[in-house]
Short mmCIF file of C-alpha atoms in Angstrom, two decimals:
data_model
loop_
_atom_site.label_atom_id
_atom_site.label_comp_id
_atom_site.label_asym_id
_atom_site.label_seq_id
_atom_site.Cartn_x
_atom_site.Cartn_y
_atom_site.Cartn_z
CA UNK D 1 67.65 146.40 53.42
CA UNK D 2 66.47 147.15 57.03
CA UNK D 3 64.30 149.82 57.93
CA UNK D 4 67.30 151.22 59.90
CA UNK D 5 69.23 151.17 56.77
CA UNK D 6 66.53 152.37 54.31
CA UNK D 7 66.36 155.47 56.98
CA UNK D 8 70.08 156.13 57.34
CA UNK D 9 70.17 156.08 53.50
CA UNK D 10 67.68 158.77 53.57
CA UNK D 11 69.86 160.58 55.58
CA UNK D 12 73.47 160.54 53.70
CA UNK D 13 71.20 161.48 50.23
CA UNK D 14 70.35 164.62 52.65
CA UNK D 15 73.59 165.25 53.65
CA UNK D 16 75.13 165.23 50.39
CA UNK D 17 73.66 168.09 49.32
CA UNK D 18 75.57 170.15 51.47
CA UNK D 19 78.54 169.41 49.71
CA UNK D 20 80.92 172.37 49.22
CA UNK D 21 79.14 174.46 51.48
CA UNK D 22 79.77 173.30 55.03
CA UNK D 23 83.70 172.63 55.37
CA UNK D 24 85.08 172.51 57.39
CA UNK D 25 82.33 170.74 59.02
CA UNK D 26 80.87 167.38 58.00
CA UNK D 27 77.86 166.76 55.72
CA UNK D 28 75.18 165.32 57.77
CA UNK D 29 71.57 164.21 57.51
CA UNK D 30 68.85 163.51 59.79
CA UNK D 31 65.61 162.12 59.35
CA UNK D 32 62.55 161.60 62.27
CA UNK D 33 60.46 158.68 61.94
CA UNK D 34 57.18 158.15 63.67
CA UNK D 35 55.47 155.66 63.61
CA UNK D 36 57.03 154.23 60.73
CA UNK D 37 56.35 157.94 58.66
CA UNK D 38 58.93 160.28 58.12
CA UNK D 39 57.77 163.60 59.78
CA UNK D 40 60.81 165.51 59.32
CA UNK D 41 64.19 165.83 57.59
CA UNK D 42 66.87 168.10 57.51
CA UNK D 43 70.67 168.39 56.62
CA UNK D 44 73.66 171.10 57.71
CA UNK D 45 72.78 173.06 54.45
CA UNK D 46 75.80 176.15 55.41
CA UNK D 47 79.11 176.45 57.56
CA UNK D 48 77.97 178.11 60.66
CA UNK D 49 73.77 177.67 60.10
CA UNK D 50 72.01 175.15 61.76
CA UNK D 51 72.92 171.27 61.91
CA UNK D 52 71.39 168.52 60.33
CA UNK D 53 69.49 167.85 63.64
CA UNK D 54 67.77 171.50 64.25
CA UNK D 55 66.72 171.63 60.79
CA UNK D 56 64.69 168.26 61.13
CA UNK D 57 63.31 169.05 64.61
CA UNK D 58 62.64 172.54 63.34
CA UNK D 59 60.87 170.93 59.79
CA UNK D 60 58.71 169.11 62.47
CA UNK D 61 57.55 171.58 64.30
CA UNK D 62 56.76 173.79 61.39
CA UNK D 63 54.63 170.80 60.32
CA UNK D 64 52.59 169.72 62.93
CA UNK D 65 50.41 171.42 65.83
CA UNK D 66 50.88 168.60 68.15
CA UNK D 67 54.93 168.22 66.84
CA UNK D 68 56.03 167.83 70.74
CA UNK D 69 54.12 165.08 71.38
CA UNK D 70 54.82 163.22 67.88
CA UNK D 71 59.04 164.15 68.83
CA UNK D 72 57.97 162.22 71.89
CA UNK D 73 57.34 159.02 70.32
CA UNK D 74 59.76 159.42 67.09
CA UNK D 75 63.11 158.05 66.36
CA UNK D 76 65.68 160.66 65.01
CA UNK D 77 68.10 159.25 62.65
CA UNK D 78 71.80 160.56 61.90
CA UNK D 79 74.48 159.96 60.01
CA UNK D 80 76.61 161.69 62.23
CA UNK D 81 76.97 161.51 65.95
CA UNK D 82 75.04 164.85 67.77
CA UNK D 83 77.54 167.08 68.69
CA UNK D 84 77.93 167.25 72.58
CA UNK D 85 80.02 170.78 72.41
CA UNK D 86 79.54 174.94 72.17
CA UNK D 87 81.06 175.98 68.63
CA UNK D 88 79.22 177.64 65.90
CA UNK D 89 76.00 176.49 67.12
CA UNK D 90 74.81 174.32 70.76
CA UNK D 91 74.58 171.21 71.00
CA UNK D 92 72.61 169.31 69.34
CA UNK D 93 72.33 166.13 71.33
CA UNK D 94 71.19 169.02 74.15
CA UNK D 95 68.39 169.79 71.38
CA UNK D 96 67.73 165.52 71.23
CA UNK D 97 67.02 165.63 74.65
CA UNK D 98 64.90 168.58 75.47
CA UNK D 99 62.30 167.71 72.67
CA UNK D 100 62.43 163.75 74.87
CA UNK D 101 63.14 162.52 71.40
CA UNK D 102 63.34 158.74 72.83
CA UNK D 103 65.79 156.83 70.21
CA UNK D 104 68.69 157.94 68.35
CA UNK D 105 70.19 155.64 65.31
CA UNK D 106 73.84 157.00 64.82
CA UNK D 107 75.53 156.10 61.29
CA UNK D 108 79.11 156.51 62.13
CA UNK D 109 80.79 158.38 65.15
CA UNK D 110 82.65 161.71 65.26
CA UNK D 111 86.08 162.03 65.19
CA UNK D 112 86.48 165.44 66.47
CA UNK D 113 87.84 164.57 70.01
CA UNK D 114 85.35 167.20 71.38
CA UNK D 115 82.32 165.05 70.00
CA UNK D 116 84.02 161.68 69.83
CA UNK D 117 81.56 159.00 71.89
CA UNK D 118 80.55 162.33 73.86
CA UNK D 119 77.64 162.98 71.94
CA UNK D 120 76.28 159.46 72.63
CA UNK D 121 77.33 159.10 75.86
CA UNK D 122 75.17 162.22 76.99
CA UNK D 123 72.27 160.98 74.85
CA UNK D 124 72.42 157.83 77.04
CA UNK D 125 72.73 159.71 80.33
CA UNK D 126 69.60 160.91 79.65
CA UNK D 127 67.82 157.87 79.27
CA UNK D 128 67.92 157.77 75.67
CA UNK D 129 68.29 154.45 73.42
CA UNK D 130 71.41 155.19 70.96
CA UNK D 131 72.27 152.75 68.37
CA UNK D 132 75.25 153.30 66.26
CA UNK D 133 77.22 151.65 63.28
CA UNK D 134 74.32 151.60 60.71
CA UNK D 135 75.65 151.69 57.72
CA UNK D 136 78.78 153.14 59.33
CA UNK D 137 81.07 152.57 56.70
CA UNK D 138 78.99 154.83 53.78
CA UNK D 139 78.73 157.36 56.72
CA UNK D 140 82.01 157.22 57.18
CA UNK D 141 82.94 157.51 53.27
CA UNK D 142 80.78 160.43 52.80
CA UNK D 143 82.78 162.48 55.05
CA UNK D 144 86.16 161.00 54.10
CA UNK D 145 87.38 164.93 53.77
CA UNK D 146 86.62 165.39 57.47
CA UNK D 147 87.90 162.51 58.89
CA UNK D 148 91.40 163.09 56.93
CA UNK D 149 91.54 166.05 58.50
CA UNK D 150 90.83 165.53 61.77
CA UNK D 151 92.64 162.09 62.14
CA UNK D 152 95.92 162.97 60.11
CA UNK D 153 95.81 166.78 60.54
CA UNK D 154 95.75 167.20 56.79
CA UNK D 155 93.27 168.29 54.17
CA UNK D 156 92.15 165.27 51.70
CA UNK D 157 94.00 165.62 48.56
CA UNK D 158 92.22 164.44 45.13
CA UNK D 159 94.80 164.29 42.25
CA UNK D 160 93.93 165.21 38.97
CA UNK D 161 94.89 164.65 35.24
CA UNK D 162 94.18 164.07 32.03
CA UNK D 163 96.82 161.82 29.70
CA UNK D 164 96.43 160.66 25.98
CA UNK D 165 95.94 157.08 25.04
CA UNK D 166 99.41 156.53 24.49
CA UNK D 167 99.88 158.03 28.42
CA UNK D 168 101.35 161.47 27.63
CA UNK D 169 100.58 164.47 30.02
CA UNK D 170 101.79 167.31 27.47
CA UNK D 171 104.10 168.07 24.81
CA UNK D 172 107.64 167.56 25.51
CA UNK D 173 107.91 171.37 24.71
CA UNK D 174 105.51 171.91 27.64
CA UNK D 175 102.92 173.94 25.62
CA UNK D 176 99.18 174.15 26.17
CA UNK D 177 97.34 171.12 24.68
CA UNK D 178 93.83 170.25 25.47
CA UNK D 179 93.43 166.13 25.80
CA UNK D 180 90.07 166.00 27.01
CA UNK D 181 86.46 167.22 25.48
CA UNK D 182 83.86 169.49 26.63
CA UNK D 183 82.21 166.99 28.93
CA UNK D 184 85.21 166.76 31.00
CA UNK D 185 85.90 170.10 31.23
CA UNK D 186 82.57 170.61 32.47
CA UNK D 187 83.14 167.76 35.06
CA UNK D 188 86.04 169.02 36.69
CA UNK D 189 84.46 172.55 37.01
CA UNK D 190 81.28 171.17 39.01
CA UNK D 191 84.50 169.15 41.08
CA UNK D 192 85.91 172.34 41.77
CA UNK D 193 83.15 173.90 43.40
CA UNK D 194 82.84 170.60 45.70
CA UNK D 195 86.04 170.96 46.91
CA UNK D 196 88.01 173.85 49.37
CA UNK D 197 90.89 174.86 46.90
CA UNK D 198 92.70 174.20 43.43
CA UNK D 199 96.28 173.43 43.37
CA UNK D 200 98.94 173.94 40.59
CA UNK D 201 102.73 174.88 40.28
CA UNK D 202 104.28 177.63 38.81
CA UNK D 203 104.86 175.90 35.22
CA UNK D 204 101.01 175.16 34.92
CA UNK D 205 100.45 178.65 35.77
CA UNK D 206 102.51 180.04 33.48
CA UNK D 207 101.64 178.00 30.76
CA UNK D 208 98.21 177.33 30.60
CA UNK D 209 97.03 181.37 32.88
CA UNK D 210 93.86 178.93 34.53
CA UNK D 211 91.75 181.06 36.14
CA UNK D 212 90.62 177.51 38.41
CA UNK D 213 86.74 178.85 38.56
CA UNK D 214 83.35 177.07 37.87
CA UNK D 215 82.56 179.22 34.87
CA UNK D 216 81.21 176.13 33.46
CA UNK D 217 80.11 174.38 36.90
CA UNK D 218 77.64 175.20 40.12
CA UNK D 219 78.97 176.43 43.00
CA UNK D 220 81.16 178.58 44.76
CA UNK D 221 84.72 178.66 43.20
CA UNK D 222 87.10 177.00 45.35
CA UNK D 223 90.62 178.98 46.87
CA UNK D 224 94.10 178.70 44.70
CA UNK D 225 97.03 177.47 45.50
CA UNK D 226 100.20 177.60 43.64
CA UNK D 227 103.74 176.82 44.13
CA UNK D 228 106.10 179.46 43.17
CA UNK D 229 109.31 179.04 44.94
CA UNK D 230 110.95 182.31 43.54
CA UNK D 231 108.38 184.18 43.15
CA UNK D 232 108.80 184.47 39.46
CA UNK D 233 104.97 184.46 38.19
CA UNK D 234 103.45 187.73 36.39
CA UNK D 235 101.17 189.63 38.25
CA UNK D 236 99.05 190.05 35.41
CA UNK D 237 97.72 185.99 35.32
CA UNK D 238 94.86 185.21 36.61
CA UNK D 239 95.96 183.72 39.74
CA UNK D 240 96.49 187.61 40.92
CA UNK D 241 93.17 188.78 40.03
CA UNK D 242 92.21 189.21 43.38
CA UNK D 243 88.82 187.07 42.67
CA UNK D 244 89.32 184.48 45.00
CA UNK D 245 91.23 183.84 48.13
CA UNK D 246 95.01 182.49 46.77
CA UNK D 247 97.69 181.17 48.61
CA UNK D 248 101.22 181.61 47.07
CA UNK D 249 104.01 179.01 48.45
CA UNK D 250 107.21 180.58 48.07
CA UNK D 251 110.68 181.10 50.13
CA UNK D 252 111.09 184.96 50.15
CA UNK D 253 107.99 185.95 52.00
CA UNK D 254 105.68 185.88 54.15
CA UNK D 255 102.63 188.79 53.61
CA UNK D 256 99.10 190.16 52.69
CA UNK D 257 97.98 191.56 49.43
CA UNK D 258 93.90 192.00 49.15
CA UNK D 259 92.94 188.00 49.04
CA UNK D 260 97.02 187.35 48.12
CA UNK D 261 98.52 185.32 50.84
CA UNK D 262 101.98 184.47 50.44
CA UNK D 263 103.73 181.92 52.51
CA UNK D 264 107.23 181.27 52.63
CA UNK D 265 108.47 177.72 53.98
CA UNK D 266 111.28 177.94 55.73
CA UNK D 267 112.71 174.69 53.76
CA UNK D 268 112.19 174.90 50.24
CA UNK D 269 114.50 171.51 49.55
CA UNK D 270 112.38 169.18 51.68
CA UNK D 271 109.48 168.06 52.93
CA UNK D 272 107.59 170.74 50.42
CA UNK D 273 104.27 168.55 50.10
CA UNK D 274 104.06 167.99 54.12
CA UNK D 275 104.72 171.92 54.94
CA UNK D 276 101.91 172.96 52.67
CA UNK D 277 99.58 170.93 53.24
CA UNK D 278 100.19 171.20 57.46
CA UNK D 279 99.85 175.12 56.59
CA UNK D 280 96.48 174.44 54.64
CA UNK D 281 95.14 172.32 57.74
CA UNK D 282 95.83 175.41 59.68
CA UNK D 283 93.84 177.17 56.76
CA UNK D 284 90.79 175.16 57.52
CA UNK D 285 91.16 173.63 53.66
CA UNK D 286 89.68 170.33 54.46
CA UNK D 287 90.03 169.52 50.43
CA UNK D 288 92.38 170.21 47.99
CA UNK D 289 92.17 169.07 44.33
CA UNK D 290 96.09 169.07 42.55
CA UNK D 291 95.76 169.57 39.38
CA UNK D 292 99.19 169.90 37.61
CA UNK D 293 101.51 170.00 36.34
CA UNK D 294 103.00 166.96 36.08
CA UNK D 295 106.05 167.39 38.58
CA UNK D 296 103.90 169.44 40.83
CA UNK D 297 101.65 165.67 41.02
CA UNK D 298 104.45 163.36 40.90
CA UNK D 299 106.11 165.23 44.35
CA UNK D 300 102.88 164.47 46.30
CA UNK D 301 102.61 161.13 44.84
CA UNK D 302 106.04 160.38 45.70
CA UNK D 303 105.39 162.02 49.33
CA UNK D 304 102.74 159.29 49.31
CA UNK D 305 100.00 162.23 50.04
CA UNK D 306 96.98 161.67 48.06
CA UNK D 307 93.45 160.01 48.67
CA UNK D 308 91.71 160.33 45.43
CA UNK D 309 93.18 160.19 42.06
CA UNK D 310 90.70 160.94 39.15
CA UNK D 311 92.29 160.49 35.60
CA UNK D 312 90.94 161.17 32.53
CA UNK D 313 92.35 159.28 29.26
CA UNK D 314 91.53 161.13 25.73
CA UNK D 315 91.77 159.47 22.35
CA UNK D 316 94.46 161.83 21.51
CA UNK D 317 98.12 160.44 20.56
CA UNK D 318 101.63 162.43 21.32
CA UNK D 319 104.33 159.92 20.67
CA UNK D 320 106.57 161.49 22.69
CA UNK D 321 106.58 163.94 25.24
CA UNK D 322 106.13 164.85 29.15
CA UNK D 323 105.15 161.13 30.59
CA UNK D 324 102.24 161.24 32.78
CA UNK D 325 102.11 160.45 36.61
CA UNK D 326 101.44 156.54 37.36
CA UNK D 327 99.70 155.57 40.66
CA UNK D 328 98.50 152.26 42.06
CA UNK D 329 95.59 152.38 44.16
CA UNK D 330 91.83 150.84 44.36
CA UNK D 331 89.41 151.61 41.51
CA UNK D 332 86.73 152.92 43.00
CA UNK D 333 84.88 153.77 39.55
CA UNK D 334 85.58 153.68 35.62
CA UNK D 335 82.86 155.66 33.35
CA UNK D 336 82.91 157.51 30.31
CA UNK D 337 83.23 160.85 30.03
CA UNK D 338 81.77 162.01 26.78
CA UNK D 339 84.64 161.08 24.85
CA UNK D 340 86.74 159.97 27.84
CA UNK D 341 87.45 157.46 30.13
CA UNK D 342 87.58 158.65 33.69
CA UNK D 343 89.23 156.15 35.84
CA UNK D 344 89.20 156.93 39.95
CA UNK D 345 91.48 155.43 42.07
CA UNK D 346 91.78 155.45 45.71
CA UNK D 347 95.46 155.29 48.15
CA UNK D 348 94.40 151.99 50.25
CA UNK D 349 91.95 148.88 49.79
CA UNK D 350 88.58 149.15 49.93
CA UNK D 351 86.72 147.57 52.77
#
């Protein structure tokens, strides 16, 4: 491993840990070198706080009495192009360059057209050295929510299920029947509060009343989303408990109750999976996790809209019953789960 490399590693560990907190923005990390010693690091920690960039800078200057000079002989690294534009905060390749920080390494570029190349490009006007690309394809991965959603103008969408050994979803009689163990459980609550929002239909939410928290995870708990064409559901489930934001896909209406949005697409017969996920992009949901039931996952599957799908098998045996979605992707990973196997699959090759 290079000492570029072994730097930019550095930063994606940093900018993992603002998982869940910054969407829609990227996760980014930046470490400053000097003299081959790390002098400051810092990631975008919360949606609309400082970047990556500022909080490194601003770790070095807390640090040191002579920080200006040290910034002046000190290579910033980032996993993320500096952003070249006004939004929640300035720009931080502006920041680069008044503190005559002389070399930037880049991991990957940004895809926002706003930042795309622009970043660099200014970094360079200024007389400062810019590499790029290192390790650009983990920097790209990491933010693999973003770049869905800025490059195909929909949120990433992580499918999730659990099926026996014998590859049953549920009883034929659709009833509530738990497949997996506590460690799962557990697992997909800590998932939840990485992701923007929880998807189900109406028969899952009938059925099983999920309340879609972290009660048993970290976290903020992500927004619901459920599928009720006809508007049949009780009010008294938990989806209507007015804890969390929750949009409800329908055809009669359109309206505002406390944190109930309902959103009626105009075509109920077509295209279902491409309307709601355009009207989540316009949401600023940059991640949705689907998690039932099985119809509800088979019509984005079909739609060919999914990224991730993460699929729990339990010892359990039905015999019979409601068959559980198939997909064919790249296996990214296959652990054990207390009890069960997890298997995670991804919708293309991997590079």
């Amino acid at each position: 491993m290079t000492l570029p490399e072994k730097y930019m590693r550095r930063c994606l560990e940093l900018a993992q840990l603002g998982i869940g907190s910054v969407s829609p923005n990227p996760m980014v990390g930046a470490v400053i070198v000097h003299e081959g010693l790390v002098i400051g690091e810092g990631y975008h920690e919360q949606y609309g706080q400082a970047h990556a960039e500022v909080n490194a800078i601003n770790q070095v200057l807390d640090r040191f009495e002579n920080a200006s000079e040290l910034l002046k002989a000190s290579t910033i690294y980032v996993s993320l192009e500096p952003c070249a534009h006004y939004g929640k905060t300035p720009p931080c390749a502006d920041l680069v360059i008044k503190h005559q920080i002389p070399k930037v390494v880049v991991g990957c570029r940004d895809p926002f057209d706003q930042v795309n190349g622009k970043g660099i490009e200014k970094l360079e006007a200024a007389g400062i050295e810019v590499i790029s690309g290192v390790l650009e394809e983990e920097c790209k991965w990491l933010n693999r929510r973003f770049f869905t959603r800025v490059q195909k103008q929909r949120p990433y969408i992580i499918l999730k299920w659990a099926q026996t050994s014998d590859g049953f979803f549920a009883p034929a009689d659709k009833s509530q029947y738990w497949i997996t163990g506590e460690e799962s459980r557990r697992l997909v609550h800590q998932w939840r509060g990485e992701e923007d929002a929880v998807l189900i239909g109406k028969n899952t939410a009938a059925i099983d009343n999920p309340q879609l928290n972290v009660r048993y995870g970290n976290g903020r708990s992500p927004k619901r989303v459920v599928i009720d064409r006809k508007l049949e559901l009780s009010h008294q489930l938990h989806i209507y408990n007015q804890s969390v934001e929750t949009l409800i896909f329908n055809e009669i209406k359109t309206d505002i109750e406390g944190k109930i949005k309902y959103i009626a697409l105009e075509d109920f017969d077509r295209f279902v999976p491409q309307y709601i996920l355009f009207q989540l992009y316009l949401q600023d949901i940059q991640s949705v996790i689907i998690e039932g039931g099985a119809h509800t996952l088979n019509t984005f599957i079909e739609a060919g809209l999914w990224d991730e799908a993460r699929i729990f098998t339990g010892n359990a045996i039905l015999g019979q019953g409601i068959k559980a979605p198939c997909v064919t992707g790249s296996t990214i990973e296959e652990l054990l789960s207390g009890n069960d196997l997890l298997h995670i699959l991804y919708n293309k090759p991997i590079a």
